[in-house]
């Protein structure tokens, strides 16, 4: 291809609890709130200002709530629209979406993955209902929805085989994503739609946004989150990737779905600090908005410099 070389201009850990869109009171979401979960919503706001200023051509999102048993699937039509309802929280999330897809880039990633032995497939069903994980992460980073996306499913191999096998697949998928972006000429931002620790309450207050009821579910999950965030903040993502399978087991972390491993791999395992824009709980689960900006690489604390 004759395109100038594309590049990844940013990567974000971009969690998707529907509560934060509910707290935003955006016109696309039918249920209305008074407020709620501000630390995360304001964190997203700061991340949005920083990363949208880079004028990306496309946002790529890997979502745990589009689960595919065989292979890695990609949204494969130029647009999708409809009503997305959270199956657990239909009282909080009934969202009218209308999104554009960068099909050319999606096909390039599918092809790159296939050449590397991954099973990939395009989703061409015009009535396909886009999941709330994809929608919440994209909405919080770009509520105008004026930038096309590439939507990527989460393959279920960690659930059917092992955490390690799932993560190995995600690392390959990340490498395929990076190669495809470089060939495409696009300026791309990656969104890993993952919560951290994931034990949660099973009852909801009468007023869902009653923040007097919101707190970490258990101390051990919180400690795990702090350990993981410390590795992100000090640019030690290779150590981070090594402990993720344990994190999945001990804190039931949603990183099991692979979104974070996919993104870190596509970013080539950053050795510069991630910026933590916010950490807070949603029904007791740990959620952090964290951004990696390759421009900040220079002068950063690196995992090479901190090794040993
Ligand atoms: Fe989730």
CSV table of C-alpha atoms in Angstrom, one decimal, residues 3-302:
chain,number,residue,atom,x,y,z
A,3,UNK,CA,-0.2,5.1,2.5
A,4,UNK,CA,2.3,6.9,4.8
A,5,UNK,CA,3.0,4.7,7.8
A,6,UNK,CA,0.2,4.8,10.3
A,7,UNK,CA,0.8,5.0,14.0
A,8,UNK,CA,-0.8,4.3,17.3
A,9,UNK,CA,-1.1,7.8,19.0
A,10,UNK,CA,-2.5,6.6,22.3
A,11,UNK,CA,-3.9,3.7,24.3
A,12,UNK,CA,-6.3,3.8,27.1
A,13,UNK,CA,-7.6,1.4,29.7
A,14,UNK,CA,-11.2,2.5,29.3
A,15,UNK,CA,-13.6,0.6,31.5
A,16,UNK,CA,-17.3,0.2,30.6
A,17,UNK,CA,-19.6,0.1,33.6
A,18,UNK,CA,-23.0,1.3,32.2
A,19,UNK,CA,-23.3,3.4,35.4
A,20,UNK,CA,-21.0,6.1,34.2
A,21,UNK,CA,-23.0,6.7,31.0
A,22,UNK,CA,-26.1,6.7,33.3
A,23,UNK,CA,-24.3,9.3,35.5
A,24,UNK,CA,-23.6,11.5,32.4
A,25,UNK,CA,-27.2,11.9,31.5
A,26,UNK,CA,-26.5,12.0,27.8
A,27,UNK,CA,-29.5,12.3,25.5
A,28,UNK,CA,-28.7,9.0,23.8
A,29,UNK,CA,-29.3,7.1,27.1
A,30,UNK,CA,-33.0,6.8,28.1
A,31,UNK,CA,-32.7,6.4,31.9
A,32,UNK,CA,-32.0,9.6,33.8
A,33,UNK,CA,-29.8,10.1,36.9
A,34,UNK,CA,-29.1,12.9,39.3
A,35,UNK,CA,-25.3,12.4,39.1
A,36,UNK,CA,-22.9,9.6,40.2
A,37,UNK,CA,-19.4,8.1,39.9
A,38,UNK,CA,-17.8,11.5,39.2
A,39,UNK,CA,-14.2,10.4,39.8
A,40,UNK,CA,-14.4,8.1,36.8
A,41,UNK,CA,-16.5,10.5,34.7
A,42,UNK,CA,-14.1,13.4,35.3
A,43,UNK,CA,-11.2,11.1,34.7
A,44,UNK,CA,-12.6,10.2,31.3
A,45,UNK,CA,-13.1,13.9,30.6
A,46,UNK,CA,-9.5,14.7,31.2
A,47,UNK,CA,-8.4,11.7,29.1
A,48,UNK,CA,-10.7,12.7,26.3
A,49,UNK,CA,-9.3,16.2,26.1
A,50,UNK,CA,-5.7,14.9,26.0
A,51,UNK,CA,-6.2,12.2,23.4
A,52,UNK,CA,-8.8,13.7,21.1
A,53,UNK,CA,-6.4,16.7,20.7
A,54,UNK,CA,-4.2,14.2,18.8
A,55,UNK,CA,-6.9,14.2,16.0
A,56,UNK,CA,-7.1,10.4,15.6
A,57,UNK,CA,-8.6,8.9,12.4
A,58,UNK,CA,-10.0,5.9,14.2
A,59,UNK,CA,-10.8,4.5,17.7
A,60,UNK,CA,-10.2,0.7,18.2
A,61,UNK,CA,-12.0,-1.0,21.0
A,62,UNK,CA,-11.7,-4.5,22.3
A,63,UNK,CA,-14.8,-5.5,24.4
A,64,UNK,CA,-15.4,-8.3,26.9
A,65,UNK,CA,-19.1,-8.2,26.3
A,66,UNK,CA,-18.9,-9.2,22.6
A,67,UNK,CA,-17.9,-12.8,23.3
A,68,UNK,CA,-17.0,-15.1,20.5
A,69,UNK,CA,-16.3,-18.8,21.1
A,70,UNK,CA,-14.5,-19.4,17.9
A,71,UNK,CA,-11.9,-16.8,16.8
A,72,UNK,CA,-11.7,-13.0,16.9
A,73,UNK,CA,-14.5,-11.1,15.2
A,74,UNK,CA,-14.6,-7.5,13.8
A,75,UNK,CA,-17.5,-5.2,13.1
A,76,UNK,CA,-17.6,-5.4,9.3
A,77,UNK,CA,-20.2,-2.9,7.9
A,78,UNK,CA,-19.7,0.8,7.5
A,79,UNK,CA,-22.4,1.6,10.1
A,80,UNK,CA,-24.5,0.1,12.8
A,81,UNK,CA,-27.4,1.6,14.7
A,82,UNK,CA,-30.0,0.5,17.2
A,83,UNK,CA,-30.8,0.3,20.9
A,84,UNK,CA,-28.3,-1.3,23.2
A,85,UNK,CA,-29.7,-2.5,26.5
A,86,UNK,CA,-27.5,-3.8,29.3
A,87,UNK,CA,-28.8,-7.3,30.2
A,88,UNK,CA,-27.9,-6.8,33.9
A,89,UNK,CA,-28.8,-3.1,34.3
A,90,UNK,CA,-31.7,-2.4,31.9
A,91,UNK,CA,-32.7,0.2,34.4
A,92,UNK,CA,-29.5,2.2,33.8
A,93,UNK,CA,-28.6,1.6,30.1
A,94,UNK,CA,-30.9,1.8,27.2
A,95,UNK,CA,-28.7,3.6,24.6
A,96,UNK,CA,-29.5,4.7,21.1
A,97,UNK,CA,-26.3,4.1,19.1
A,98,UNK,CA,-25.4,5.2,15.6
A,99,UNK,CA,-21.8,4.5,14.8
A,100,UNK,CA,-19.4,4.4,11.9
A,101,UNK,CA,-16.9,1.7,11.3
A,102,UNK,CA,-13.5,1.8,9.6
A,103,UNK,CA,-14.1,-1.4,7.7
A,104,UNK,CA,-10.9,-1.2,5.7
A,105,UNK,CA,-8.7,-1.2,8.8
A,106,UNK,CA,-10.8,-3.9,10.4
A,107,UNK,CA,-10.3,-6.1,7.4
A,108,UNK,CA,-6.5,-5.4,7.4
A,109,UNK,CA,-6.3,-6.5,11.1
A,110,UNK,CA,-8.3,-9.6,10.4
A,111,UNK,CA,-6.0,-10.4,7.5
A,112,UNK,CA,-2.8,-9.8,9.5
A,113,UNK,CA,-4.2,-12.0,12.3
A,114,UNK,CA,-5.0,-14.8,9.8
A,115,UNK,CA,-1.5,-14.7,8.4
A,116,UNK,CA,-0.2,-15.2,11.9
A,117,UNK,CA,-2.4,-18.2,12.6
A,118,UNK,CA,-5.4,-16.6,14.3
A,119,UNK,CA,-8.9,-17.4,13.4
A,120,UNK,CA,-10.6,-14.1,12.4
A,121,UNK,CA,-14.0,-13.2,10.9
A,122,UNK,CA,-15.9,-10.1,9.9
A,123,UNK,CA,-19.4,-9.4,11.3
A,124,UNK,CA,-21.5,-8.5,8.3
A,125,UNK,CA,-25.0,-8.8,9.9
A,126,UNK,CA,-26.7,-5.4,9.6
A,127,UNK,CA,-29.0,-6.3,12.5
A,128,UNK,CA,-26.1,-7.2,14.8
A,129,UNK,CA,-26.6,-5.5,18.2
A,130,UNK,CA,-23.5,-3.8,19.4
A,131,UNK,CA,-22.6,-4.6,23.0
A,132,UNK,CA,-22.6,-2.1,25.8
A,133,UNK,CA,-18.9,-2.6,26.5
A,134,UNK,CA,-18.0,-1.3,23.1
A,135,UNK,CA,-20.5,1.5,23.4
A,136,UNK,CA,-19.6,2.8,26.9
A,137,UNK,CA,-15.8,2.9,26.3
A,138,UNK,CA,-16.3,4.7,22.9
A,139,UNK,CA,-18.9,7.1,24.3
A,140,UNK,CA,-16.9,8.1,27.2
A,141,UNK,CA,-13.9,8.9,25.0
A,142,UNK,CA,-15.8,10.5,22.2
A,143,UNK,CA,-19.4,11.4,23.0
A,144,UNK,CA,-19.8,13.1,19.6
A,145,UNK,CA,-19.4,9.7,17.9
A,146,UNK,CA,-17.8,11.6,14.9
A,147,UNK,CA,-14.7,9.3,14.6
A,148,UNK,CA,-15.1,5.8,13.1
A,149,UNK,CA,-14.3,2.8,15.2
A,150,UNK,CA,-13.0,-0.7,14.8
A,151,UNK,CA,-14.9,-3.1,17.1
A,152,UNK,CA,-13.1,-6.3,18.2
A,153,UNK,CA,-14.7,-9.2,20.0
A,154,UNK,CA,-13.2,-11.0,22.9
A,155,UNK,CA,-12.4,-14.6,22.1
A,156,UNK,CA,-13.4,-17.1,24.9
A,157,UNK,CA,-10.3,-19.2,24.9
A,158,UNK,CA,-9.3,-18.1,28.5
A,159,UNK,CA,-12.6,-19.5,29.7
A,160,UNK,CA,-12.4,-22.7,27.7
A,161,UNK,CA,-8.7,-23.4,27.9
A,162,UNK,CA,-6.5,-21.3,30.2
A,163,UNK,CA,-5.6,-17.8,31.1
A,164,UNK,CA,-2.2,-18.2,29.6
A,165,UNK,CA,-3.5,-19.5,26.3
A,166,UNK,CA,-6.0,-16.7,26.1
A,167,UNK,CA,-3.3,-14.1,26.8
A,168,UNK,CA,-1.0,-15.6,24.2
A,169,UNK,CA,-3.8,-15.1,21.6
A,170,UNK,CA,-4.3,-11.5,22.7
A,171,UNK,CA,-0.6,-10.8,22.3
A,172,UNK,CA,-0.7,-12.1,18.7
A,173,UNK,CA,-3.9,-10.1,18.1
A,174,UNK,CA,-2.2,-6.9,19.4
A,175,UNK,CA,0.8,-7.4,17.1
A,176,UNK,CA,-1.5,-8.0,14.1
A,177,UNK,CA,-3.4,-4.8,15.1
A,178,UNK,CA,-0.2,-2.7,15.2
A,179,UNK,CA,1.1,-4.0,11.8
A,180,UNK,CA,-2.3,-3.3,10.2
A,181,UNK,CA,-2.4,0.2,11.6
A,182,UNK,CA,1.0,0.9,10.3
A,183,UNK,CA,0.0,-0.3,6.8
A,184,UNK,CA,-3.3,1.6,6.9
A,185,UNK,CA,-1.7,5.1,7.3
A,186,UNK,CA,-4.2,5.8,10.2
A,187,UNK,CA,-3.6,7.7,13.4
A,188,UNK,CA,-5.2,5.3,15.8
A,189,UNK,CA,-6.2,5.3,19.5
A,190,UNK,CA,-6.8,2.0,21.3
A,191,UNK,CA,-9.4,1.4,24.0
A,192,UNK,CA,-9.1,-1.6,26.3
A,193,UNK,CA,-12.6,-1.9,27.7
A,194,UNK,CA,-11.7,-3.7,31.0
A,195,UNK,CA,-12.5,-3.4,34.6
A,196,UNK,CA,-9.8,-4.3,37.1
A,197,UNK,CA,-10.9,-6.3,40.3
A,198,UNK,CA,-14.4,-7.6,39.6
A,199,UNK,CA,-16.1,-8.9,42.7
A,200,UNK,CA,-19.3,-6.9,43.1
A,201,UNK,CA,-22.4,-6.3,45.2
A,202,UNK,CA,-25.5,-8.3,44.2
A,203,UNK,CA,-28.1,-5.8,45.3
A,204,UNK,CA,-28.6,-2.2,44.3
A,205,UNK,CA,-29.7,0.8,46.3
A,206,UNK,CA,-33.2,2.3,45.6
A,207,UNK,CA,-31.3,5.2,44.1
A,208,UNK,CA,-28.6,3.6,42.0
A,209,UNK,CA,-26.5,6.8,42.1
A,210,UNK,CA,-26.6,6.9,45.9
A,211,UNK,CA,-22.8,7.3,46.4
A,212,UNK,CA,-23.0,6.7,50.2
A,213,UNK,CA,-23.4,3.0,49.1
A,214,UNK,CA,-20.4,2.9,46.8
A,215,UNK,CA,-17.1,1.4,48.0
A,216,UNK,CA,-14.6,-1.3,47.3
A,217,UNK,CA,-16.0,-4.7,47.6
A,218,UNK,CA,-13.1,-6.3,49.4
A,219,UNK,CA,-9.7,-5.2,50.6
A,220,UNK,CA,-7.8,-7.9,48.7
A,221,UNK,CA,-9.2,-6.8,45.4
A,222,UNK,CA,-8.3,-3.2,46.2
A,223,UNK,CA,-4.7,-4.3,47.0
A,224,UNK,CA,-4.5,-6.1,43.7
A,225,UNK,CA,-5.8,-3.0,41.9
A,226,UNK,CA,-3.1,-0.8,43.6
A,227,UNK,CA,-0.4,-3.3,42.6
A,228,UNK,CA,-1.5,-3.3,39.0
A,229,UNK,CA,-1.8,0.5,38.9
A,230,UNK,CA,1.6,0.9,40.4
A,231,UNK,CA,3.1,-1.2,37.5
A,232,UNK,CA,1.2,0.9,35.0
A,233,UNK,CA,2.3,4.2,36.7
A,234,UNK,CA,6.0,3.2,36.6
A,235,UNK,CA,6.1,1.9,33.0
A,236,UNK,CA,6.6,-1.8,34.0
A,237,UNK,CA,4.1,-3.3,31.6
A,238,UNK,CA,6.1,-6.5,30.9
A,239,UNK,CA,5.9,-7.3,34.6
A,240,UNK,CA,2.3,-6.4,34.5
A,241,UNK,CA,1.5,-8.8,31.7
A,242,UNK,CA,3.3,-11.5,33.6
A,243,UNK,CA,1.1,-11.2,36.6
A,244,UNK,CA,-2.2,-10.7,34.8
A,245,UNK,CA,-3.2,-14.5,34.8
A,246,UNK,CA,-2.8,-14.5,38.6
A,247,UNK,CA,-4.8,-11.2,38.8
A,248,UNK,CA,-7.6,-12.9,36.8
A,249,UNK,CA,-7.8,-15.8,39.3
A,250,UNK,CA,-7.3,-13.9,42.6
A,251,UNK,CA,-9.5,-10.8,41.9
A,252,UNK,CA,-11.8,-12.3,39.2
A,253,UNK,CA,-10.4,-9.5,37.1
A,254,UNK,CA,-12.2,-8.7,33.8
A,255,UNK,CA,-8.7,-8.4,32.1
A,256,UNK,CA,-9.3,-12.2,31.6
A,257,UNK,CA,-11.3,-11.1,28.5
A,258,UNK,CA,-8.0,-10.0,27.0
A,259,UNK,CA,-8.6,-6.3,26.2
A,260,UNK,CA,-5.7,-5.0,28.3
A,261,UNK,CA,-3.2,-7.7,27.0
A,262,UNK,CA,-4.3,-6.9,23.4
A,263,UNK,CA,-3.7,-3.2,23.9
A,264,UNK,CA,-0.3,-3.5,25.7
A,265,UNK,CA,0.9,-5.8,23.0
A,266,UNK,CA,-0.2,-3.4,20.2
A,267,UNK,CA,1.6,-0.6,22.1
A,268,UNK,CA,4.7,-2.9,22.2
A,269,UNK,CA,4.6,-3.1,26.0
A,270,UNK,CA,5.2,0.5,27.0
A,271,UNK,CA,8.2,1.2,29.1
A,272,UNK,CA,7.0,4.7,30.0
A,273,UNK,CA,4.4,5.6,32.7
A,274,UNK,CA,0.7,5.4,32.1
A,275,UNK,CA,-1.2,8.4,33.3
A,276,UNK,CA,-3.9,7.5,35.8
A,277,UNK,CA,-6.9,9.8,35.1
A,278,UNK,CA,-9.1,8.3,37.8
A,279,UNK,CA,-9.8,5.2,39.9
A,280,UNK,CA,-13.1,4.4,41.6
A,281,UNK,CA,-15.4,1.6,42.2
A,282,UNK,CA,-18.7,0.8,40.5
A,283,UNK,CA,-20.9,-1.7,42.5
A,284,UNK,CA,-17.7,-2.6,44.3
A,285,UNK,CA,-15.6,-3.4,41.2
A,286,UNK,CA,-12.3,-1.5,40.6
A,287,UNK,CA,-12.2,0.7,37.6
A,288,UNK,CA,-9.3,2.9,36.3
A,289,UNK,CA,-9.0,5.2,33.4
A,290,UNK,CA,-5.3,5.1,32.4
A,291,UNK,CA,-3.7,6.5,29.2
A,292,UNK,CA,-0.4,5.7,27.5
A,293,UNK,CA,0.9,8.5,25.2
A,294,UNK,CA,3.9,7.5,23.2
A,295,UNK,CA,5.0,11.2,22.9
A,296,UNK,CA,5.6,11.1,26.7
A,297,UNK,CA,8.1,8.3,26.2
A,298,UNK,CA,11.1,10.6,26.4
A,299,UNK,CA,12.4,11.3,29.9
A,300,UNK,CA,10.1,8.7,31.3
A,301,UNK,CA,10.9,6.1,33.9
A,302,UNK,CA,11.5,3.0,31.9
